[in-house]
C-alpha positions as a printed NumPy array, in Angstrom:
array([[ -9.184,   4.565, -16.592],
       [ -8.506,   1.522, -19.005],
       [ -8.7  ,   3.59 , -22.152],
       [ -5.396,   3.236, -23.74 ],
       [ -2.837,   0.488, -23.769],
       [ -0.391,   1.707, -21.068],
       [  2.279,   0.005, -18.486],
       [  3.759,   0.909, -15.134],
       [  5.786,  -0.534, -12.17 ],
       [  5.293,  -1.568,  -8.602],
       [  7.509,  -0.364,  -6.246],
       [  6.681,   0.033,  -2.451],
       [  7.591,   3.436,  -1.   ],
       [  9.812,   1.575,   1.759],
       [ 11.868,   0.041,  -0.812],
       [ 13.186,   2.96 ,  -2.44 ],
       [ 17.102,   3.525,  -2.107],
       [ 18.446,   6.096,   0.557],
       [ 20.933,   6.116,   3.308],
       [ 18.403,   6.213,   6.315],
       [ 16.993,   2.573,   6.729],
       [ 13.909,   3.03 ,   5.058],
       [ 12.568,   4.51 ,   1.32 ],
       [ 11.169,   8.12 ,   1.609],
       [  9.748,  11.094,  -0.132],
       [ 13.059,  12.468,  -0.581],
       [ 15.753,  12.078,  -3.541],
       [ 15.367,   8.482,  -4.307],
       [ 11.626,   8.803,  -5.079],
       [ 12.326,  11.468,  -7.171],
       [ 15.211,   9.64 ,  -9.275],
       [ 12.486,   6.52 ,  -9.667],
       [  9.989,   8.853, -10.774],
       [ 13.004,  10.15 , -13.518],
       [ 13.796,   6.365, -14.052],
       [  9.972,   5.868, -15.104],
       [  9.505,   8.503, -17.183],
       [ 13.   ,   7.683, -18.848],
       [ 11.844,   3.818, -19.294],
       [  8.309,   5.383, -20.949],
       [  6.02 ,   4.065, -18.091],
       [  2.696,   5.891, -17.432],
       [  2.297,   4.391, -13.612],
       [  3.453,   3.916, -10.132],
       [  1.874,   1.532,  -8.158],
       [  2.482,   1.311,  -4.467],
       [  1.557,  -0.398,  -1.488],
       [ -0.382,   1.496,   1.544],
       [  0.903,   4.536,   2.684],
       [ -0.613,   4.276,   5.926],
       [  1.691,   3.285,   9.355],
       [  2.742,  -0.145,   9.606],
       [  1.268,  -2.288,  12.403],
       [  1.511,  -5.999,  13.651],
       [  4.269,  -7.925,  11.662],
       [  5.54 ,  -4.392,   9.934],
       [  2.74 ,  -4.924,   7.607],
       [  1.26 ,  -1.996,   6.002],
       [ -2.298,  -4.035,   6.052],
       [ -2.122,  -3.842,   9.575],
       [ -2.474,  -0.404,  10.258],
       [ -3.287,   1.806,  13.316],
       [ -5.064,   4.018,  10.824],
       [ -7.048,   3.784,   7.668],
       [ -6.096,   7.439,   6.812],
       [ -3.171,   8.67 ,   8.483],
       [  0.061,   8.483,   6.368],
       [  3.425,   6.77 ,   7.567],
       [  5.936,   8.914,   9.558],
       [  8.677,   6.759,   8.12 ],
       [  8.355,   7.891,   4.653],
       [  8.991,  11.879,   5.627],
       [ 12.319,  12.501,   4.219],
       [ 14.664,  13.832,   6.709],
       [ 17.043,  15.678,   4.082],
       [ 14.25 ,  17.692,   3.045],
       [ 13.407,  18.606,   6.633],
       [ 16.919,  19.824,   6.85 ],
       [ 16.098,  22.105,   3.775],
       [ 13.371,  23.18 ,   5.776],
       [ 15.444,  24.273,   8.363],
       [ 14.021,  21.793,  10.857],
       [ 17.051,  19.463,  11.03 ],
       [ 20.726,  19.879,  11.579],
       [ 22.537,  17.473,   8.965],
       [ 24.788,  15.697,  11.614],
       [ 21.145,  14.694,  13.479],
       [ 20.253,  12.22 ,  11.108],
       [ 23.346,  11.493,   8.921],
       [ 25.161,  10.07 ,  12.283],
       [ 22.051,   7.833,  13.405],
       [ 22.614,   4.545,  13.205],
       [ 19.205,   3.357,  11.177],
       [ 21.009,   0.405,  10.179],
       [ 21.864,   1.439,   6.668],
       [ 21.51 ,  -1.872,   4.588],
       [ 20.71 ,  -1.311,   1.271],
       [ 18.748,  -4.544,   0.748],
       [ 16.714,  -4.586,   3.767],
       [ 14.812,  -2.785,   6.308],
       [ 15.717,  -3.206,   9.909],
       [ 12.522,  -1.827,  11.32 ],
       [ 13.415,  -2.168,  14.786],
       [ 16.326,   0.284,  14.068],
       [ 14.208,   2.33 ,  11.994],
       [ 11.529,   2.689,  14.931],
       [ 13.935,   3.442,  17.557],
       [ 15.885,   6.044,  15.951],
       [ 13.325,   7.7  ,  13.564],
       [ 11.006,   9.256,  15.881],
       [ 13.817,  10.428,  18.006],
       [ 14.972,  12.582,  14.877],
       [ 11.375,  13.524,  14.09 ],
       [ 10.898,  15.045,  17.531],
       [ 13.862,  17.251,  16.903],
       [ 12.395,  19.   ,  14.01 ],
       [  9.18 ,  19.121,  15.532],
       [ 10.632,  21.154,  18.216],
       [ 12.366,  23.191,  15.73 ],
       [  9.114,  23.659,  14.133],
       [  6.28 ,  23.732,  16.404],
       [  6.215,  27.652,  16.565],
       [  7.325,  28.455,  12.968],
       [  4.343,  26.056,  11.916],
       [  1.512,  26.745,  14.5  ],
       [ -0.714,  28.488,  12.087],
       [ -0.426,  25.705,   9.256],
       [ -0.964,  23.135,  11.686],
       [ -4.325,  24.779,  13.215],
       [ -5.206,  25.057,   9.465],
       [ -4.412,  21.483,   8.469],
       [ -5.978,  20.295,  11.661],
       [ -9.057,  22.275,  10.85 ],
       [ -9.151,  20.804,   6.917],
       [ -8.79 ,  17.25 ,   8.496],
       [-10.964,  17.694,  11.518],
       [-12.908,  14.724,  10.589],
       [-10.215,  12.249,  11.352],
       [ -6.79 ,  13.631,  12.309],
       [ -7.606,  15.084,  16.246],
       [ -9.094,  11.497,  17.271],
       [ -5.859,  10.297,  15.475],
       [ -3.651,  12.457,  17.11 ],
       [ -5.123,  11.6  ,  20.316],
       [ -5.146,   8.13 ,  19.848],
       [ -1.479,   7.977,  19.026],
       [ -0.339,  10.225,  22.056],
       [ -2.357,   8.056,  24.362],
       [ -0.657,   4.954,  22.774],
       [  2.979,   6.431,  23.709],
       [  1.88 ,   7.491,  27.05 ],
       [  0.859,   3.75 ,  27.776],
       [  3.794,   2.567,  26.267],
       [  2.859,   1.468,  22.794],
       [  0.371,  -1.545,  24.287],
       [ -2.631,  -2.472,  22.414],
       [ -6.022,  -0.782,  22.458],
       [ -7.44 ,  -3.503,  24.306],
       [ -4.744,  -3.21 ,  26.979],
       [ -4.866,   0.118,  27.837],
       [ -4.909,   0.586,  31.879],
       [ -7.17 ,   3.302,  31.731],
       [-10.757,   2.189,  31.125],
       [-12.012,   5.756,  30.849],
       [ -9.876,   6.76 ,  27.797],
       [-10.738,   3.446,  26.417],
       [-14.478,   3.54 ,  26.566],
       [-14.103,   7.334,  25.067],
       [-15.427,   9.259,  28.426],
       [-15.675,  12.899,  27.798],
       [-13.853,  13.564,  31.168],
       [-10.965,  11.348,  30.236],
       [-10.598,  12.46 ,  26.547],
       [-10.33 ,  15.981,  27.958],
       [ -8.004,  15.165,  30.901],
       [ -5.746,  13.584,  28.3  ],
       [ -6.01 ,  16.188,  25.462],
       [ -4.567,  18.771,  28.357],
       [ -1.515,  16.411,  29.799],
       [ -0.61 ,  14.928,  26.494],
       [ -1.189,  18.546,  24.277],
       [  2.475,  18.278,  23.227],
       [  2.396,  14.799,  21.937],
       [ -0.748,  15.28 ,  20.344],
       [  0.542,  18.316,  18.297],
       [  3.757,  16.159,  17.332],
       [  1.508,  13.51 ,  15.732],
       [ -0.204,  16.497,  13.865],
       [  2.807,  17.935,  12.74 ],
       [  4.407,  14.56 ,  11.422],
       [  0.884,  14.268,   9.408],
       [  1.229,  17.525,   7.828],
       [  4.881,  17.018,   6.994],
       [  4.046,  13.256,   5.423],
       [  1.107,  15.095,   3.315],
       [  3.265,  18.261,   2.061],
       [  5.8  ,  15.888,   0.76 ],
       [  3.76 ,  13.296,  -0.483],
       [  1.908,  15.886,  -2.258],
       [  4.954,  17.537,  -3.805],
       [  6.009,  14.209,  -4.971],
       [  2.969,  13.057,  -6.448],
       [  2.912,  16.545,  -8.434],
       [  6.422,  15.548,  -9.607],
       [  5.211,  12.117, -10.869],
       [  1.823,  13.684, -12.26 ],
       [  3.912,  16.338, -14.534],
       [  5.815,  13.779, -16.12 ],
       [  2.294,  12.081, -17.019],
       [  3.042,   9.235, -14.443],
       [ -0.253,   8.035, -12.552],
       [ -0.068,   6.762,  -8.986],
       [ -1.846,   3.531,  -8.177],
       [ -2.636,   3.433,  -4.467],
       [ -3.469,   0.629,  -2.461],
       [ -6.483,   0.669,   0.314],
       [ -6.799,  -2.415,   2.526],
       [-10.705,  -3.857,   2.915],
       [-10.23 ,  -3.836,   6.559],
       [ -8.536,  -1.975,   9.542],
       [ -6.567,  -3.03 ,  12.266],
       [ -7.877,  -4.279,  15.622],
       [ -5.284,  -1.908,  17.159],
       [ -6.657,   0.902,  15.571],
       [ -7.808,   4.525,  16.064],
       [-11.235,   3.734,  14.149],
       [-11.867,   0.666,  16.328],
       [-11.506,   3.084,  19.254],
       [-13.294,   6.063,  17.579],
       [-16.312,   4.187,  15.687],
       [-16.63 ,   0.839,  17.606],
       [-20.223,   0.724,  16.344],
       [-18.906,   0.196,  12.761],
       [-17.681,  -3.072,  13.973],
       [-18.023,  -6.624,  15.37 ],
       [-16.711,  -5.825,  18.867],
       [-17.507,  -8.369,  22.004],
       [-16.009,  -5.136,  24.221],
       [-13.922,  -1.733,  23.545],
       [-10.906,  -2.87 ,  21.187],
       [-11.565,  -6.612,  21.814],
       [-12.9  ,  -8.013,  18.289],
       [-15.787, -10.596,  18.297],
       [-15.31 , -11.562,  14.536],
       [-12.255, -11.51 ,  12.359],
       [-11.27 , -11.587,   9.112],
       [ -9.377, -14.131,   6.99 ],
       [ -9.752, -16.586,   4.142],
       [-10.08 , -20.641,   4.021],
       [ -7.143, -22.657,   3.193],
       [ -5.863, -21.839,  -0.321],
       [ -2.589, -21.785,  -2.668],
       [ -0.607, -20.128,   0.328],
       [ -1.594, -22.297,   3.356],
       [ -3.407, -25.31 ,   4.478],
       [ -4.954, -23.767,   7.211],
       [ -5.941, -20.516,   5.495],
       [ -5.013, -17.045,   6.404],
       [ -6.459, -15.827,   9.732],
       [ -5.753, -11.947,   9.368],
       [ -7.219, -10.932,  12.633],
       [ -8.647,  -7.776,  11.684],
       [-12.482,  -7.238,  12.589],
       [-15.056,  -7.564,  10.601],
       [-17.598,  -4.903,   9.706],
       [-20.935,  -4.506,  10.832],
       [-22.368,  -4.036,   7.583],
       [-25.84 ,  -3.171,   8.578],
       [-24.735,   0.114,  10.319],
       [-22.608,   1.095,   7.291],
       [-25.906,   0.584,   5.102],
       [-27.938,   2.906,   7.438],
       [-26.214,   6.165,   6.631],
       [-25.113,   5.14 ,   3.019],
       [-22.004,   3.578,   3.537],
       [-20.701,   7.277,   5.003],
       [-17.551,   5.934,   6.149],
       [-16.539,   3.952,   3.11 ],
       [-17.003,   7.03 ,   0.898],
       [-15.398,   9.215,   3.479],
       [-12.247,   7.067,   3.526],
       [-11.941,   6.528,  -0.239],
       [-12.364,  10.227,  -0.951],
       [ -9.689,  10.784,   1.431],
       [ -7.482,   8.748,  -0.331],
       [ -8.268,   9.857,  -3.6  ],
       [ -6.697,  13.393,  -2.823],
       [ -3.301,  11.083,  -2.768],
       [ -3.859,   8.403,  -5.508],
       [ -4.973,   8.637,  -9.083],
       [ -6.101,   5.231,  -9.091],
       [ -6.982,   3.034,  -5.784],
       [ -6.641,  -0.621,  -5.923],
       [ -8.978,  -2.329,  -3.137],
       [ -7.23 ,  -5.137,  -1.43 ],
       [ -9.551,  -8.196,  -1.136],
       [-12.542,  -6.799,  -3.142],
       [-14.504,  -9.992,  -3.11 ],
       [-15.165,  -9.219,   0.577],
       [-17.669,  -6.783,  -0.703],
       [-19.538,  -9.657,  -1.909],
       [-18.612, -12.519,   0.698],
       [-16.333, -12.692,   3.348],
       [-14.601, -15.418,   5.896],
       [-16.056, -15.194,   9.209],
       [-13.955, -16.692,  11.616],
       [-14.536, -16.222,  15.841],
       [-11.93 , -13.923,  17.888],
       [ -9.408, -16.517,  19.419],
       [ -9.37 , -19.19 ,  16.742],
       [ -5.672, -19.879,  16.045],
       [ -6.252, -20.789,  12.408],
       [ -8.679, -19.876,   9.872],
       [-10.014, -23.32 ,   9.399],
       [-13.335, -22.944,  11.478],
       [-14.759, -20.013,   9.514],
       [-17.828, -19.487,   7.239],
       [-18.725, -17.158,   4.493],
       [-21.054, -14.531,   5.245],
       [-22.782, -12.037,   2.682],
       [-21.244,  -8.691,   2.428],
       [-22.939,  -5.454,   1.098],
       [-22.353,  -6.507,  -2.456],
       [-23.727,  -3.938,  -5.115],
       [-25.238,  -1.729,  -2.69 ],
       [-21.605,  -0.591,  -1.742],
       [-20.534,  -0.4  ,  -5.193],
       [-22.975,   1.669,  -6.278],
       [-22.55 ,   4.188,  -3.747],
       [-19.014,   4.786,  -4.343],
       [-19.62 ,   4.936,  -8.033],
       [-22.566,   7.564,  -7.442],
       [-20.348,   9.591,  -5.101],
       [-16.986,   8.97 ,  -6.551],
       [-17.714,   9.077,  -9.989],
       [-14.266,  10.564, -11.435],
       [-12.107,   7.937,  -9.258],
       [-10.488,   4.841, -10.701],
       [-10.555,   1.735,  -9.226],
       [ -8.75 ,  -1.467,  -9.528],
       [-10.545,  -4.533,  -7.937],
       [ -8.26 ,  -7.026,  -6.509],
       [ -9.617, -10.061,  -7.106],
       [ -7.347, -12.87 ,  -6.671],
       [ -7.543, -16.255,  -5.189],
       [-10.006, -19.232,  -5.378],
       [-13.228, -17.567,  -6.487],
       [-16.817, -19.192,  -7.046],
       [-19.064, -18.335,  -9.729],
       [-20.834, -15.797,  -8.064],
       [-18.162, -13.579,  -6.945],
       [-16.921, -13.838, -10.575],
       [-20.129, -12.286, -11.709],
       [-20.534,  -9.612,  -8.906],
       [-16.72 ,  -8.291,  -9.853],
       [-17.633,  -7.961, -13.256],
       [-20.943,  -6.388, -12.513],
       [-19.054,  -3.584, -10.695],
       [-17.371,  -2.68 , -14.073],
       [-14.109,  -2.163, -12.312],
       [-11.091,  -4.081, -13.801],
       [ -9.719,  -7.121, -12.036],
       [ -6.151,  -8.665, -11.7  ],
       [ -4.44 , -10.964, -13.941],
       [ -1.207, -12.306, -12.899],
       [  1.118, -14.122, -15.232],
       [  2.912, -16.038, -12.843],
       [ -0.233, -18.086, -11.785],
       [ -0.674, -19.032, -15.255],
       [  0.831, -22.427, -15.944],
       [ -1.56 , -25.213, -15.123],
       [  0.002, -27.765, -17.467],
       [ -3.246, -29.436, -17.838],
       [ -5.607, -26.435, -18.146],
       [ -6.24 , -23.01 , -19.842],
       [ -5.726, -20.65 , -16.891],
       [ -7.645, -17.081, -17.775],
       [ -4.245, -15.923, -16.468],
       [ -2.259, -16.815, -19.539],
       [ -1.537, -14.224, -22.182],
       [ -3.694, -15.446, -24.777],
       [ -6.741, -15.307, -22.408],
       [ -6.322, -12.084, -20.85 ],
       [ -9.05 ,  -9.562, -21.584],
       [ -8.669,  -6.062, -22.39 ],
       [-10.278,  -4.726, -19.486],
       [ -8.302,  -5.684, -16.641],
       [ -4.438,  -5.095, -15.116],
       [ -2.241,  -7.778, -16.052],
       [  0.928,  -8.597, -13.82 ],
       [  3.982, -10.302, -14.252],
       [  3.94 , -11.431, -10.366],
       [  2.606,  -9.441,  -7.069],
       [  4.073,  -8.538,  -3.797],
       [  2.019, -11.633,  -2.388],
       [  3.807, -14.014,  -4.837],
       [  7.738, -14.866,  -5.272],
       [  8.971, -12.887,  -8.164],
       [  8.751, -14.536, -11.329],
       [ 12.454, -15.744, -11.336],
       [ 12.155, -16.971,  -7.78 ],
       [  8.995, -18.821,  -8.688],
       [ 10.52 , -20.442, -11.884],
       [ 13.557, -21.475, -10.173],
       [ 12.347, -22.21 ,  -6.958],
       [  8.382, -23.002,  -6.089],
       [  7.314, -24.344,  -9.859],
       [  7.028, -28.048, -10.557],
       [  9.315, -29.349, -13.38 ],
       [  6.259, -29.795, -15.678],
       [  5.339, -26.006, -14.916],
       [  8.583, -24.422, -15.25 ],
       [  9.088, -26.31 , -18.821],
       [  5.663, -24.943, -19.835],
       [  6.382, -21.323, -18.552],
       [  9.247, -21.586, -20.567],
       [  8.047, -22.772, -23.638],
       [  4.987, -20.3  , -23.149],
       [  6.799, -17.504, -22.881],
       [  9.79 , -18.011, -24.834],
       [ 11.902, -17.549, -22.308],
       [ 15.771, -17.131, -23.107],
       [ 18.625, -17.204, -20.221],
       [ 20.865, -15.381, -22.798],
       [ 18.195, -12.341, -22.816],
       [ 17.368, -12.397, -19.097],
       [ 14.159, -14.358, -17.753],
       [ 12.705, -10.944, -16.271],
       [ 12.461,  -9.447, -19.753],
       [ 10.834, -12.292, -21.256],
       [  8.068, -12.219, -18.887],
       [  7.766,  -8.292, -19.19 ],
       [  7.651,  -8.734, -23.008],
       [  4.905, -11.312, -22.535],
       [  2.761,  -9.445, -20.453],
       [  3.59 ,  -5.871, -22.224],
       [  2.194,  -8.244, -25.317],
       [ -0.984,  -9.04 , -24.076],
       [ -4.531,  -7.389, -24.874],
       [ -4.933,  -5.706, -21.494],
       [ -4.945,  -2.203, -21.355],
       [ -2.666,  -1.446, -18.488],
       [  0.401,  -3.824, -18.001],
       [  2.429,  -4.091, -14.742],
       [  5.335,  -5.49 , -13.434],
       [  7.078,  -5.074,  -9.771],
       [ 10.678,  -3.948, -10.29 ],
       [ 12.127,  -6.964,  -9.071],
       [ 10.71 ,  -9.003, -12.145],
       [ 12.166,  -5.964, -14.685],
       [ 15.552,  -6.503, -13.124],
       [ 15.206, -10.559, -12.99 ],
       [ 15.843, -10.783,  -9.059],
       [ 15.143, -14.069,  -7.194],
       [ 13.517, -15.347,  -4.075],
       [ 15.614, -12.917,  -1.895],
       [ 13.92 ,  -9.886,  -3.762],
       [ 10.356, -11.141,  -2.341],
       [  8.21 ,  -8.53 ,  -0.574],
       [  5.957, -10.829,   1.718],
       [  4.862, -14.299,   2.158],
       [  1.145, -14.793,   3.425],
       [  0.377, -16.486,   6.187],
       [  3.91 , -15.887,   7.947],
       [  5.368, -13.122,  10.183],
       [  8.386, -11.448,  10.381],
       [ 11.739, -12.355,   8.535],
       [ 12.103, -10.943,   5.757],
       [  8.648,  -9.692,   5.099],
       [  8.047,  -6.059,   4.031],
       [ 12.127,  -5.654,   3.987],
       [ 13.185,  -5.593,   0.475],
       [ 15.073,  -2.448,  -0.821],
       [ 16.209,  -1.696,  -4.458],
       [ 19.798,  -0.044,  -4.448],
       [ 20.235,   3.35 ,  -6.216],
       [ 22.348,   1.626,  -9.035],
       [ 19.829,  -0.698, -10.462],
       [ 17.898,   2.441, -11.614],
       [ 20.273,   3.134, -14.548],
       [ 19.852,   4.183, -18.062],
       [ 20.387,   0.508, -19.529],
       [ 17.712,  -0.547, -17.651],
       [ 15.467,   2.29 , -18.37 ],
       [ 16.398,   1.906, -22.238],
       [ 15.553,  -1.393, -22.445],
       [ 12.091,  -0.952, -20.539],
       [ 11.534,   1.887, -22.797],
       [ 12.056,  -0.055, -26.101],
       [  9.855,  -2.981, -24.745],
       [  7.149,  -0.591, -24.131],
       [  7.568,   0.972, -27.381],
       [  7.286,  -2.094, -29.334],
       [  4.132,  -3.151, -27.8  ],
       [  2.521,   0.35 , -28.067],
       [  2.081,   1.176, -24.478],
       [  4.02 ,   4.788, -24.888],
       [  1.625,   7.772, -23.754],
       [  1.449,   9.368, -27.024],
       [  1.884,  12.801, -25.063],
       [  4.687,  14.144, -24.502],
       [  6.817,  12.175, -26.246],
       [ 10.085,  10.96 , -24.007],
       [ 12.661,  12.876, -26.089],
       [ 10.656,  16.16 , -25.501],
       [ 10.621,  15.658, -21.308],
       [ 13.315,  17.369, -19.414],
       [ 13.976,  14.799, -16.441],
       [ 16.014,  15.991, -13.709],
       [ 16.887,  14.294, -10.704],
       [ 16.708,  17.257,  -8.365],
       [ 13.35 ,  18.034,  -7.418],
       [ 11.147,  20.366,  -9.229]])
């Protein structure tokens, strides 16, 4: 993966601009790819594409393999003859160009998508059958799971009133397949459309030499199809109810730690079949991403275990993970897949050595490097080539937000001097130049840092729910020729342009290929 000096931009799909409440795989996404090419970038990094769950978080999804129906582009469905323009153009998705209203999106989008399904279920019947056969290892369970959730008013798995279907009694399974057959088919349709549209967008990006870095959360949600369909893989006390859950101890973000609540894996069970569930999951994701970032990568070495029902992560303990046994299996089974190990946080020497031993590049984040009395490995002069160097992340403030909001006066003064920041140039351009200049083979910046945006453009604040988390959106006018030209020049100066094809030789269009 890290064979030459390259760079890229981090932007969640949900943050893309359009008129329908949330970013999709539509024209806003294609225009963003055009922007990346004009700017000389080689990578686009996104957040998980799975359906959002508790707190609208993409890290609390109901499925480790399904795609988020919110990202299905309505205009594309209209061009396919599945929607009339007025059926989505006149719908109130709370079209705020700066923020996602997940409540409005949830209430309105599925009704619109159901209209598309009603027009398409006969036309695409054979294609849906073929798609189901191609994804038989996960799609039938997922579609049934979602249909049952809808039937029960979207209550959590553990609250399902029918214990027969909760416990996957064969008779109950067949009964619900019959009575919910159309709803099941609807969710198959949604997944097929999601996969078709994403594949077309990814192909468009790849044809321009732009690779996609996807994100795979290490854990699945308590309220997920995996916990329902394969309970033997998780630490559960009863169907749908974890006995042990994930988190991290007190850290930079929270004095009481972070209690994520995801059920922990029974690693001994996974090991018995050669970590098949994990290999299948990563192989599935490798179809949609060129590089996979594994979130909370250190959890393969040691993980924080908390009893279910605790209100904070304080009363937990470190437990040993599968370590190199799973890594060796991943590398043997998926030798051509590129990986990034998210290795941020408070790591002891054993974890550092484990991550180093995997051979997978880790992350360095400029924003975390300004300890005025130390010599952080995140500082530019200490960054190693075999890593991905970021200006900031989706879990941190934007760089400008940190500098003028969270940094101490000493940290701010040090950062300004170290990075040689000049307000008249733009703080964002100053930090981008620094990260682009380091030895790291891959340099990445959230689009907010390129644009020099402040705290209101932050994507997520760990250990908090609701509020502005996962809601930020970029305006279309920000993706302009001037910004692309400046970023291209910086990328060229610091020798991060992909040598072929030359930017001048590529015809860039804002229309779909």
